[in-house]
Tab-separated table of C-alpha atoms in Angstrom:
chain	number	residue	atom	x	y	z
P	1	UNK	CA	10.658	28.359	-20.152
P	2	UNK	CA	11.095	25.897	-17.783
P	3	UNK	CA	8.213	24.616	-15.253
P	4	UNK	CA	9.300	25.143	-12.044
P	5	UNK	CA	7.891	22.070	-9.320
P	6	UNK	CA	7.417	22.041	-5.944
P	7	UNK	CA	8.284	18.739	-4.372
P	8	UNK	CA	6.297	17.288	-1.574
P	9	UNK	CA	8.124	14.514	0.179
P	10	UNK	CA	4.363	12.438	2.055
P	11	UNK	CA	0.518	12.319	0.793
P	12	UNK	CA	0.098	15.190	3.239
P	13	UNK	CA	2.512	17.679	2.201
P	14	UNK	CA	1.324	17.312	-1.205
P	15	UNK	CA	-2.403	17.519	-0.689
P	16	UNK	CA	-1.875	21.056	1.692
P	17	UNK	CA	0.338	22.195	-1.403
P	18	UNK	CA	-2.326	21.275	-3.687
P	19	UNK	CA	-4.930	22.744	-1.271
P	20	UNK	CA	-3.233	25.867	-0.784
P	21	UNK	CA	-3.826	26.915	-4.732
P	22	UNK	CA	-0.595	28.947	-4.976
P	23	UNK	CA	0.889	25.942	-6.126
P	24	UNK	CA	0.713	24.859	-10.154
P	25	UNK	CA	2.838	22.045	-10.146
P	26	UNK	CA	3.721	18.961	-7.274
P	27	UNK	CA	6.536	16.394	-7.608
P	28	UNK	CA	6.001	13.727	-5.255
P	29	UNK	CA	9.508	12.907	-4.006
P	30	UNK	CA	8.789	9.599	-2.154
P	31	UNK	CA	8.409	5.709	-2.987
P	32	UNK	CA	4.358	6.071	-3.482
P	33	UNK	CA	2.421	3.305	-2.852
P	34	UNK	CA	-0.486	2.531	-5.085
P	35	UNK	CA	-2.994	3.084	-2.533
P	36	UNK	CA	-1.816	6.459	-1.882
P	37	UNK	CA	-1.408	6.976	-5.961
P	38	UNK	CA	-4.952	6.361	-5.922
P	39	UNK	CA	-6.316	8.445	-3.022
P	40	UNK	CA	-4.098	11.428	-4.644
P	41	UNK	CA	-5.900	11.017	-7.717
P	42	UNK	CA	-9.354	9.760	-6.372
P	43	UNK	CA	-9.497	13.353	-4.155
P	44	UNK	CA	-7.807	15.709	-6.885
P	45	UNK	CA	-8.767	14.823	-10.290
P	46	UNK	CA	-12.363	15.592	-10.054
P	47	UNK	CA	-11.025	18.914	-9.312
P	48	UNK	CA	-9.120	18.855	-12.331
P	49	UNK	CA	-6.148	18.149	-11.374
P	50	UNK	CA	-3.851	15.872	-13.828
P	51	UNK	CA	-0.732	13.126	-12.901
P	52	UNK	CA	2.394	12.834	-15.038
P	53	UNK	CA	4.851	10.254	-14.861
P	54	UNK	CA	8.380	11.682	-15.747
């Protein structure tokens, strides 16, 4: 079975999906920076959150 994503296209479309916690799974369709990579993971890891690259 197939993971289904849903795609946030800015840092704050992606946090509100994350936030929301009907969400599972966030692709981050944009050109991130790597000071937004690190906010993303700095705010949602220690939740338990995890980042793929694919």
């Amino acid at each position: 079975m197939k993971q289904q994503f849903s795609t946030a296209s800015n840092y704050s479309e992606a946090c509100d999906m994350l936030r929301s916690g009907y969400v599972k799974h966030v692709r981050l369709n944009w050109n991130i920076g790597s000071d937004e990579f690190f906010r993303i993971a700095s705010d949602w890891c220690d939740t338990g959150a995890k980042i793929k690259k694919r």
